[in-house]
Short mmCIF file of C-alpha atoms in Angstrom, two decimals:
data_model
loop_
_atom_site.label_atom_id
_atom_site.label_comp_id
_atom_site.label_asym_id
_atom_site.label_seq_id
_atom_site.Cartn_x
_atom_site.Cartn_y
_atom_site.Cartn_z
CA UNK A 282 -53.40 -31.78 -2.31
CA UNK A 283 -55.04 -28.99 -0.39
CA UNK A 284 -55.80 -25.85 -2.34
CA UNK A 285 -55.36 -27.54 -5.71
CA UNK A 286 -58.23 -27.21 -8.19
CA UNK A 287 -58.13 -30.22 -10.47
CA UNK A 288 -59.43 -30.37 -13.99
CA UNK A 289 -61.24 -33.66 -14.69
CA UNK A 290 -58.59 -36.02 -16.00
CA UNK A 291 -55.87 -34.52 -13.86
CA UNK A 292 -54.33 -36.56 -11.09
CA UNK A 293 -52.50 -34.81 -8.26
CA UNK A 294 -48.89 -35.81 -8.46
CA UNK A 295 -45.70 -34.47 -7.05
CA UNK A 296 -44.36 -31.04 -6.30
CA UNK A 297 -41.10 -29.33 -5.74
CA UNK A 298 -41.62 -27.30 -2.54
CA UNK A 299 -41.15 -23.60 -2.38
CA UNK A 300 -37.86 -24.80 -2.20
CA UNK A 301 -39.55 -26.58 -5.14
CA UNK A 302 -42.91 -27.53 -6.74
CA UNK A 303 -45.45 -30.18 -7.89
CA UNK A 304 -46.30 -32.15 -10.94
CA UNK A 305 -49.79 -33.15 -11.92
CA UNK A 306 -50.56 -35.68 -14.60
CA UNK A 307 -53.25 -36.00 -17.20
CA UNK A 308 -54.84 -39.35 -17.57
CA UNK A 309 -55.61 -40.75 -21.01
CA UNK A 310 -58.34 -39.30 -23.18
CA UNK A 311 -59.89 -35.94 -23.73
CA UNK A 312 -60.01 -33.35 -20.98
CA UNK A 313 -63.39 -31.82 -20.41
CA UNK A 314 -62.77 -28.17 -19.63
CA UNK A 315 -64.81 -26.95 -16.68
CA UNK A 316 -63.16 -23.77 -15.53
CA UNK A 317 -66.36 -21.77 -15.33
CA UNK A 318 -69.63 -21.12 -17.09
CA UNK A 319 -69.91 -20.29 -20.74
CA UNK A 320 -69.39 -16.56 -21.12
CA UNK A 321 -71.92 -14.98 -23.42
CA UNK A 322 -71.87 -11.66 -25.22
CA UNK A 323 -68.77 -10.49 -23.38
CA UNK A 324 -65.52 -9.01 -24.51
CA UNK A 325 -63.55 -12.00 -23.34
CA UNK A 326 -65.81 -14.24 -25.37
CA UNK A 327 -65.19 -12.51 -28.64
CA UNK A 328 -61.47 -12.50 -27.99
CA UNK A 329 -61.69 -16.18 -27.29
CA UNK A 330 -63.81 -16.61 -30.38
CA UNK A 331 -60.83 -15.77 -32.46
CA UNK A 332 -58.70 -18.18 -30.49
CA UNK A 333 -61.33 -20.87 -30.70
CA UNK A 334 -61.59 -20.36 -34.39
CA UNK A 335 -57.91 -21.06 -34.54
CA UNK A 336 -58.63 -24.34 -32.86
CA UNK A 337 -61.35 -25.90 -34.93
CA UNK A 338 -59.56 -27.17 -38.04
CA UNK A 339 -56.07 -27.98 -39.19
CA UNK A 340 -55.07 -26.54 -42.55
CA UNK A 341 -51.83 -26.71 -44.46
CA UNK A 342 -50.05 -23.67 -45.88
CA UNK A 343 -51.54 -24.25 -49.34
CA UNK A 344 -55.14 -24.27 -48.14
CA UNK A 345 -57.51 -22.52 -50.53
CA UNK A 346 -59.64 -21.51 -47.55
CA UNK A 347 -56.93 -19.09 -46.53
CA UNK A 348 -57.25 -17.13 -49.76
CA UNK A 349 -61.02 -16.78 -49.41
CA UNK A 350 -61.16 -14.17 -46.68
CA UNK A 351 -64.24 -12.14 -47.55
CA UNK A 352 -66.28 -13.78 -44.81
CA UNK A 353 -63.80 -12.71 -42.16
CA UNK A 354 -65.49 -9.32 -41.96
CA UNK A 355 -69.01 -10.26 -42.97
CA UNK A 356 -69.46 -13.92 -42.07
CA UNK A 357 -71.07 -16.71 -44.10
CA UNK A 358 -74.78 -16.46 -44.82
CA UNK A 359 -77.31 -18.55 -42.90
CA UNK A 360 -80.68 -18.86 -44.60
CA UNK A 361 -84.02 -18.56 -42.78
CA UNK A 362 -84.68 -21.69 -40.72
CA UNK A 363 -81.26 -23.13 -41.60
CA UNK A 364 -79.09 -24.80 -38.97
CA UNK A 365 -75.85 -22.75 -38.74
CA UNK A 366 -73.51 -25.76 -38.51
CA UNK A 367 -71.85 -25.26 -41.90
CA UNK A 368 -71.59 -21.51 -41.44
CA UNK A 369 -69.92 -22.03 -38.06
CA UNK A 370 -67.43 -24.39 -39.64
CA UNK A 371 -66.61 -21.82 -42.33
CA UNK A 372 -65.93 -19.07 -39.79
CA UNK A 373 -63.70 -21.33 -37.78
CA UNK A 374 -61.89 -22.58 -40.84
CA UNK A 375 -61.01 -19.08 -42.00
CA UNK A 376 -59.78 -17.86 -38.63
CA UNK A 377 -57.76 -21.03 -38.10
CA UNK A 378 -56.07 -20.60 -41.45
CA UNK A 379 -55.18 -17.05 -40.49
CA UNK A 380 -53.50 -18.22 -37.28
CA UNK A 381 -51.54 -20.96 -39.02
CA UNK A 382 -50.37 -18.46 -41.64
CA UNK A 383 -49.52 -15.76 -39.09
CA UNK A 384 -51.99 -13.28 -40.59
CA UNK A 385 -53.04 -11.11 -37.65
CA UNK A 386 -55.33 -8.83 -39.66
CA UNK A 387 -57.23 -11.77 -41.10
CA UNK A 388 -57.48 -13.34 -37.68
CA UNK A 389 -59.05 -10.18 -36.26
CA UNK A 390 -61.28 -9.71 -39.30
CA UNK A 391 -64.25 -11.49 -37.72
CA UNK A 392 -64.29 -9.06 -34.78
CA UNK A 393 -65.91 -5.62 -35.21
CA UNK A 394 -63.32 -2.90 -35.82
CA UNK A 395 -65.08 -0.59 -33.37
CA UNK A 396 -64.78 -3.10 -30.53
CA UNK A 397 -61.20 -2.28 -29.61
CA UNK A 398 -61.32 -4.19 -26.31
CA UNK A 399 -62.25 -7.43 -28.02
CA UNK A 400 -59.73 -6.93 -30.79
CA UNK A 401 -56.96 -6.19 -28.28
CA UNK A 402 -57.71 -9.32 -26.32
CA UNK A 403 -57.98 -11.44 -29.42
CA UNK A 404 -54.72 -9.93 -30.65
CA UNK A 405 -53.01 -10.92 -27.41
CA UNK A 406 -54.10 -14.49 -27.91
CA UNK A 407 -53.03 -14.50 -31.52
CA UNK A 408 -49.63 -13.18 -30.47
CA UNK A 409 -49.28 -15.86 -27.78
CA UNK A 410 -50.21 -18.69 -30.12
CA UNK A 411 -47.87 -17.61 -32.88
CA UNK A 412 -45.00 -16.84 -30.48
CA UNK A 413 -45.37 -20.34 -29.05
CA UNK A 414 -45.09 -21.71 -32.60
CA UNK A 415 -48.49 -23.32 -32.86
CA UNK A 416 -48.15 -25.97 -35.55
CA UNK A 417 -51.37 -27.94 -35.39
CA UNK A 418 -55.03 -27.36 -34.63
CA UNK A 419 -57.24 -30.42 -35.00
CA UNK A 420 -60.75 -29.30 -34.26
CA UNK A 421 -64.17 -30.77 -34.80
CA UNK A 422 -67.74 -29.96 -33.97
CA UNK A 423 -69.42 -32.58 -31.82
CA UNK A 424 -72.90 -33.14 -33.17
CA UNK A 425 -75.24 -30.48 -34.52
CA UNK A 426 -75.99 -27.10 -32.90
CA UNK A 427 -79.13 -27.00 -30.79
CA UNK A 428 -81.01 -23.79 -30.06
CA UNK A 429 -81.55 -22.82 -26.41
CA UNK A 430 -82.98 -19.42 -25.43
CA UNK A 431 -82.18 -17.97 -28.84
CA UNK A 432 -78.55 -19.13 -28.94
CA UNK A 433 -77.06 -22.08 -30.79
CA UNK A 434 -75.00 -24.34 -28.54
CA UNK A 435 -72.35 -26.68 -29.85
CA UNK A 436 -69.56 -28.69 -28.14
CA UNK A 437 -66.21 -28.48 -29.90
CA UNK A 438 -63.31 -30.91 -29.57
CA UNK A 439 -59.84 -29.43 -29.91
CA UNK A 440 -56.43 -30.93 -30.52
CA UNK A 441 -53.37 -28.67 -30.63
CA UNK A 442 -49.57 -28.77 -30.70
CA UNK A 443 -46.68 -26.35 -30.40
CA UNK A 444 -43.42 -26.72 -32.32
CA UNK A 445 -44.17 -30.22 -33.59
CA UNK A 446 -46.56 -30.68 -36.52
CA UNK A 447 -46.21 -34.45 -36.22
CA UNK A 448 -47.18 -34.68 -32.56
CA UNK A 449 -50.15 -36.41 -31.03
CA UNK A 450 -52.58 -33.50 -30.51
CA UNK A 451 -53.40 -32.40 -26.96
CA UNK A 452 -57.17 -32.93 -26.56
CA UNK A 453 -59.73 -30.57 -25.07
CA UNK A 454 -63.51 -30.33 -25.21
CA UNK A 455 -65.37 -27.06 -24.72
CA UNK A 456 -68.89 -25.67 -25.08
CA UNK A 457 -69.61 -22.85 -27.53
CA UNK A 458 -72.59 -20.57 -28.19
CA UNK A 459 -73.51 -18.91 -31.48
CA UNK A 460 -76.17 -16.57 -32.79
CA UNK A 461 -77.33 -15.50 -36.23
CA UNK A 462 -77.67 -11.76 -36.79
CA UNK A 463 -78.98 -10.46 -40.12
CA UNK A 464 -78.26 -13.84 -41.65
CA UNK A 465 -74.67 -13.96 -40.38
CA UNK A 466 -73.38 -16.40 -37.76
CA UNK A 467 -71.47 -14.97 -34.79
CA UNK A 468 -69.74 -16.61 -31.88
CA UNK A 469 -71.28 -15.15 -28.71
CA UNK A 470 -69.97 -17.47 -26.00
CA UNK A 471 -67.38 -20.11 -25.36
CA UNK A 472 -65.90 -22.01 -22.47
CA UNK A 473 -62.49 -20.49 -21.82
CA UNK A 474 -59.77 -23.02 -21.11
CA UNK A 475 -57.26 -22.91 -18.29
CA UNK A 476 -54.30 -22.87 -20.70
CA UNK A 477 -51.88 -19.96 -20.26
CA UNK A 478 -52.09 -19.07 -23.96
CA UNK A 479 -55.87 -18.73 -23.58
CA UNK A 480 -55.94 -16.73 -20.36
CA UNK A 481 -53.02 -14.30 -20.39
CA UNK A 482 -50.93 -11.97 -22.49
CA UNK A 483 -47.59 -13.74 -22.85
CA UNK A 484 -44.02 -12.62 -23.42
CA UNK A 485 -42.00 -15.40 -25.02
CA UNK A 486 -38.28 -16.19 -24.97
CA UNK A 487 -36.85 -19.03 -27.06
CA UNK A 488 -33.57 -20.82 -26.56
CA UNK A 489 -32.03 -23.82 -28.28
CA UNK A 490 -33.95 -26.39 -26.21
CA UNK A 491 -36.41 -24.39 -24.14
CA UNK A 492 -39.25 -21.92 -24.66
CA UNK A 493 -40.11 -19.70 -21.67
CA UNK A 494 -43.40 -17.78 -21.79
CA UNK A 495 -44.29 -15.35 -19.02
CA UNK A 496 -47.46 -13.53 -18.07
CA UNK A 497 -47.51 -9.80 -18.71
CA UNK A 498 -47.01 -9.15 -15.01
CA UNK A 499 -43.68 -11.01 -14.98
CA UNK A 500 -40.53 -8.90 -15.36
CA UNK A 501 -38.74 -9.71 -18.65
CA UNK A 502 -35.40 -10.05 -16.88
CA UNK A 503 -36.84 -12.92 -14.85
CA UNK A 504 -37.74 -14.71 -18.07
CA UNK A 505 -34.20 -14.23 -19.33
CA UNK A 506 -32.70 -15.61 -16.12
CA UNK A 507 -35.00 -18.60 -16.10
CA UNK A 508 -34.31 -19.33 -19.75
CA UNK A 509 -30.58 -19.28 -19.07
CA UNK A 510 -30.97 -21.75 -16.18
CA UNK A 511 -33.34 -23.92 -18.22
CA UNK A 512 -30.91 -24.11 -21.12
CA UNK A 513 -28.18 -25.20 -18.69
CA UNK A 514 -30.40 -27.87 -17.17
CA UNK A 515 -31.93 -29.28 -20.35
CA UNK A 516 -28.84 -31.25 -21.49
CA UNK A 517 -28.74 -33.02 -18.12
CA UNK A 518 -32.32 -34.17 -18.56
CA UNK A 519 -31.77 -34.96 -22.23
CA UNK A 520 -29.05 -37.42 -21.23
CA UNK A 521 -31.27 -39.05 -18.61
CA UNK A 522 -34.08 -39.23 -21.17
CA UNK A 523 -32.17 -41.80 -23.19
CA UNK A 524 -33.33 -44.38 -20.62
CA UNK A 525 -36.97 -43.29 -20.94
CA UNK A 526 -37.65 -43.13 -24.66
CA UNK A 527 -35.70 -39.98 -25.52
CA UNK A 528 -36.04 -36.25 -24.80
CA UNK A 529 -38.92 -34.05 -25.93
CA UNK A 530 -38.55 -31.98 -29.06
CA UNK A 531 -38.59 -28.87 -26.84
CA UNK A 532 -39.28 -28.01 -23.21
CA UNK A 533 -42.07 -25.47 -22.68
CA UNK A 534 -42.11 -23.40 -19.49
CA UNK A 535 -44.78 -20.91 -18.42
CA UNK A 536 -44.00 -18.30 -15.76
CA UNK A 537 -46.95 -17.09 -13.70
CA UNK A 538 -47.44 -14.03 -11.57
CA UNK A 539 -49.60 -14.24 -8.46
CA UNK A 540 -52.91 -14.07 -10.32
CA UNK A 541 -51.91 -16.47 -13.07
CA UNK A 542 -50.62 -18.94 -10.49
CA UNK A 543 -54.22 -19.24 -9.26
CA UNK A 544 -55.79 -19.59 -12.72
CA UNK A 545 -53.50 -21.68 -14.88
CA UNK A 546 -53.94 -25.44 -14.99
CA UNK A 547 -54.24 -26.94 -11.49
CA UNK A 548 -54.50 -23.55 -9.84
CA UNK A 549 -52.78 -22.44 -6.66
CA UNK A 550 -50.56 -25.20 -5.28
CA UNK A 551 -49.45 -25.61 -1.71
CA UNK A 552 -45.76 -25.05 -0.90
CA UNK A 553 -44.89 -25.13 -4.60
CA UNK A 554 -42.27 -23.25 -6.55
CA UNK A 555 -43.05 -24.96 -9.85
CA UNK A 556 -44.98 -27.93 -11.17
CA UNK A 557 -45.05 -30.12 -14.25
CA UNK A 558 -48.21 -30.92 -16.21
CA UNK A 559 -47.93 -33.93 -18.51
CA UNK A 560 -50.76 -33.16 -20.91
CA UNK A 561 -50.85 -36.50 -22.70
CA UNK A 562 -48.34 -39.23 -23.61
CA UNK A 563 -45.19 -37.55 -24.87
CA UNK A 564 -46.18 -33.98 -24.01
CA UNK A 565 -45.69 -32.04 -20.78
CA UNK A 566 -45.32 -28.42 -19.73
CA UNK A 567 -43.78 -26.74 -16.70
CA UNK A 568 -45.31 -23.85 -14.74
CA UNK A 569 -43.10 -21.70 -12.49
CA UNK A 570 -44.18 -19.03 -10.01
CA UNK A 571 -42.20 -15.87 -10.72
CA UNK A 572 -41.51 -15.51 -6.99
CA UNK A 573 -39.54 -18.75 -7.18
CA UNK A 574 -36.98 -17.38 -9.64
CA UNK A 575 -33.95 -16.65 -7.48
CA UNK A 576 -30.20 -17.19 -7.69
CA UNK A 577 -28.82 -18.96 -10.74
CA UNK A 578 -27.90 -22.17 -8.88
CA UNK A 579 -31.36 -22.40 -7.36
CA UNK A 580 -33.00 -21.84 -10.75
CA UNK A 581 -30.83 -24.53 -12.30
CA UNK A 582 -31.78 -27.12 -9.68
CA UNK A 583 -35.48 -26.22 -9.91
CA UNK A 584 -35.64 -26.48 -13.69
CA UNK A 585 -33.54 -29.64 -13.91
CA UNK A 586 -35.92 -31.21 -11.40
CA UNK A 587 -39.02 -30.21 -13.38
CA UNK A 588 -37.56 -31.31 -16.70
CA UNK A 589 -36.74 -34.63 -15.04
CA UNK A 590 -40.49 -35.10 -14.55
CA UNK A 591 -41.00 -34.33 -18.22
CA UNK A 592 -38.58 -37.03 -19.37
CA UNK A 593 -39.20 -39.73 -16.74
CA UNK A 594 -43.00 -39.60 -16.70
CA UNK A 595 -43.40 -38.84 -20.40
CA UNK A 596 -47.05 -37.98 -19.94
CA UNK A 597 -47.97 -41.19 -18.13
CA UNK A 598 -50.11 -41.51 -15.03
CA UNK A 599 -48.19 -43.12 -12.19
CA UNK A 600 -49.36 -45.22 -9.22
CA UNK A 601 -50.11 -43.31 -6.03
CA UNK A 602 -47.65 -45.39 -4.03
CA UNK A 603 -44.75 -44.33 -6.25
CA UNK A 604 -44.56 -40.70 -5.10
CA UNK A 605 -41.22 -41.24 -3.36
CA UNK A 606 -39.73 -42.76 -6.50
CA UNK A 607 -41.11 -40.11 -8.86
CA UNK A 608 -39.84 -37.23 -6.74
CA UNK A 609 -36.70 -39.02 -5.67
CA UNK A 610 -35.56 -39.61 -9.23
CA UNK A 611 -36.30 -36.00 -10.20
CA UNK A 612 -34.18 -34.82 -7.26
CA UNK A 613 -31.51 -37.36 -8.16
CA UNK A 614 -31.25 -36.12 -11.75
CA UNK A 615 -31.17 -32.51 -10.50
CA UNK A 616 -28.49 -33.32 -7.92
CA UNK A 617 -25.60 -33.67 -10.33
CA UNK A 618 -23.89 -30.66 -8.76
CA UNK A 619 -25.15 -31.44 -5.26
CA UNK A 620 -27.64 -28.56 -5.34
CA UNK A 621 -30.76 -30.61 -4.59
CA UNK A 622 -29.21 -32.33 -1.58
CA UNK A 623 -27.90 -29.00 -0.32
CA UNK A 624 -31.44 -27.61 -0.47
CA UNK A 625 -32.98 -30.61 1.31
CA UNK A 626 -30.48 -31.83 3.89
CA UNK A 627 -31.14 -29.39 6.73
CA UNK A 628 -34.86 -30.21 6.64
CA UNK A 629 -34.09 -33.94 6.58
CA UNK A 630 -31.87 -33.62 9.63
CA UNK A 631 -34.56 -31.75 11.56
CA UNK A 632 -37.17 -34.29 10.46
CA UNK A 633 -35.08 -37.16 11.79
CA UNK A 634 -33.95 -35.40 14.95
CA UNK A 635 -37.55 -34.54 15.86
CA UNK A 636 -38.61 -38.17 15.40
CA UNK A 637 -41.03 -37.40 12.57
CA UNK A 638 -39.82 -40.23 10.33
CA UNK A 639 -40.69 -43.86 11.05
CA UNK A 640 -38.09 -45.27 8.69
CA UNK A 641 -40.43 -45.84 5.74
CA UNK A 642 -38.55 -45.29 2.49
CA UNK A 643 -41.60 -45.42 0.22
CA UNK A 644 -43.07 -42.15 1.49
CA UNK A 645 -46.27 -40.68 0.15
CA UNK A 646 -46.80 -37.00 -0.71
CA UNK A 647 -46.99 -34.39 2.04
CA UNK A 648 -50.34 -34.27 3.78
CA UNK A 649 -52.70 -31.35 3.25
CA UNK A 650 -51.53 -28.47 5.38
CA UNK A 651 -48.02 -29.87 5.81
CA UNK A 652 -45.36 -27.33 6.70
CA UNK A 653 -42.76 -26.36 4.14
CA UNK A 654 -40.09 -27.96 6.33
CA UNK A 655 -41.95 -31.28 6.39
CA UNK A 656 -42.46 -31.11 2.63
CA UNK A 657 -38.80 -30.43 1.88
CA UNK A 658 -37.77 -33.22 4.25
CA UNK A 659 -39.86 -35.74 2.32
CA UNK A 660 -38.18 -34.71 -0.90
CA UNK A 661 -34.82 -35.07 0.76
CA UNK A 662 -35.58 -38.54 2.09
CA UNK A 663 -36.79 -39.59 -1.36
CA UNK A 664 -33.57 -38.22 -2.88
CA UNK A 665 -31.36 -40.05 -0.39
CA UNK A 666 -33.24 -43.32 -0.88
CA UNK A 667 -33.00 -43.15 -4.67
CA UNK A 668 -29.34 -42.14 -4.47
CA UNK A 669 -28.69 -45.22 -2.33
CA UNK A 670 -30.28 -47.43 -5.01
CA UNK A 671 -28.12 -45.84 -7.70
CA UNK A 672 -24.93 -46.23 -5.68
CA UNK A 673 -25.60 -49.84 -4.75
CA UNK A 674 -27.10 -51.19 -7.97
CA UNK A 675 -25.98 -48.67 -10.60
CA UNK A 676 -27.86 -45.95 -12.40
CA UNK A 677 -28.99 -48.20 -15.24
CA UNK A 678 -30.66 -50.57 -12.77
CA UNK A 679 -32.22 -47.63 -10.95
CA UNK A 680 -33.78 -46.34 -14.16
CA UNK A 681 -34.99 -49.84 -15.05
CA UNK A 682 -36.49 -50.22 -11.58
CA UNK A 683 -38.23 -46.85 -11.94
CA UNK A 684 -39.65 -47.81 -15.33
CA UNK A 685 -41.04 -51.09 -14.02
CA UNK A 686 -42.69 -49.54 -10.97
CA UNK A 687 -43.78 -46.14 -12.31
CA UNK A 688 -44.33 -46.67 -16.01
CA UNK A 689 -45.46 -50.32 -15.97
CA UNK A 690 -47.21 -50.32 -12.59
CA UNK A 691 -45.18 -53.22 -11.25
CA UNK A 692 -44.81 -53.74 -7.51
CA UNK A 693 -41.62 -52.68 -5.76
CA UNK A 694 -41.31 -56.21 -4.40
CA UNK A 695 -41.36 -57.85 -7.82
CA UNK A 696 -39.20 -55.16 -9.44
CA UNK A 697 -36.62 -55.40 -6.67
CA UNK A 698 -36.44 -59.16 -7.03
CA UNK A 699 -36.20 -59.29 -10.84
CA UNK A 700 -34.22 -56.11 -11.56
CA UNK A 701 -32.15 -55.42 -8.45
CA UNK A 702 -31.67 -59.09 -7.58
CA UNK A 703 -32.58 -58.55 -3.92
CA UNK A 704 -35.68 -58.74 -1.76
CA UNK A 705 -37.34 -55.36 -1.25
CA UNK A 706 -37.68 -55.45 2.56
CA UNK A 707 -33.91 -55.87 2.88
CA UNK A 708 -33.22 -53.19 0.26
CA UNK A 709 -35.63 -50.77 1.94
CA UNK A 710 -34.03 -51.42 5.34
CA UNK A 711 -30.56 -50.68 3.97
CA UNK A 712 -31.84 -47.56 2.18
CA UNK A 713 -33.39 -46.33 5.43
CA UNK A 714 -30.08 -46.84 7.20
CA UNK A 715 -28.36 -44.76 4.50
CA UNK A 716 -30.93 -42.00 4.98
CA UNK A 717 -30.35 -41.96 8.74
CA UNK A 718 -26.60 -41.88 8.27
CA UNK A 719 -26.87 -38.88 5.94
CA UNK A 720 -29.20 -37.22 8.42
CA UNK A 721 -26.56 -37.42 11.13
CA UNK A 722 -23.87 -35.71 9.05
#
């Protein structure tokens, strides 16, 4: 996908065009964060130090480490010639406990009082984490610190969760740098992640099923409107989720301004209004460009589509040839009120009239540099094809077919034969005829 910066472990997936936007999917395993060089001795680093500290251990509310806060302003002692590993772990343990207990003063205690810039930035991150209901930080040092050019370098693995203390932690791996000053260990550099909570000041709105978190540049009324639409759409996706292992505990939506849209997760995306990031099995988040928040009906269709990715993919990588089915089923779920088809149909009709479609139902994603009209048309064709399958074979069979092809990596030929009871070439031919008929209306 042109213009998309991918984090290792991310696979370009599908998008709902600016009529909609894409989804990208994490593969299994830990994501190695490579969003830039390690920042050393900078304000952003110290702010992130506090955040990182919140990431390196997981402590319960009765932790005795929380009560021992003297080091938060002075730091643990490192003896002459001593490796600072244990001191680093103590700093991180104390700051993490402060985050999990919601103690902002203790969290900021490791940052010099005079450095107001660092404290403000660290405070923003603390506020974002707590507003998002961080419930778990599983963090571990990888190996022993090694000294390079006077600084101690140490990779740190991170696992975190929001709203669900029993979840499978979302994994990250970052580099950190430390120094010892007057016998006290200090964090002087760390690899900032691409996560919205780590890169932006956030304003958070919480509904019954959905959390919406917007960058500081996003107007609060846009967050309210999007939350309202998201709450309306969530029950639709919750019902569909019963065929795919059940709904998530909560849907999490980030709203980006222009700058955040370039920095968060996959970065700037072509012709996209929103995209879904499955972070790992069972966990996914949605990112929306604030410019895409429009009329209520539009917002409803957009969010129902994105939440459909959350429930149907459930954090799983899908085969490249299944783009049409992944996007088609998201459009299908979002089309309960006819809104998705209304958005797509004009583009489909132009696409067919201009002779740009060869009759292939199993379309791939839009090519790099594709026009918005071409992109929307592909979504519309995918929607019409999936709708045909549902009407002919029933929704239950459609969902079973999707699961076999997308979640289990079966072939469409085998899935059609065993689940739909018909040969795929004949089914595809009939689906193409249904698409052409709709395109003539």
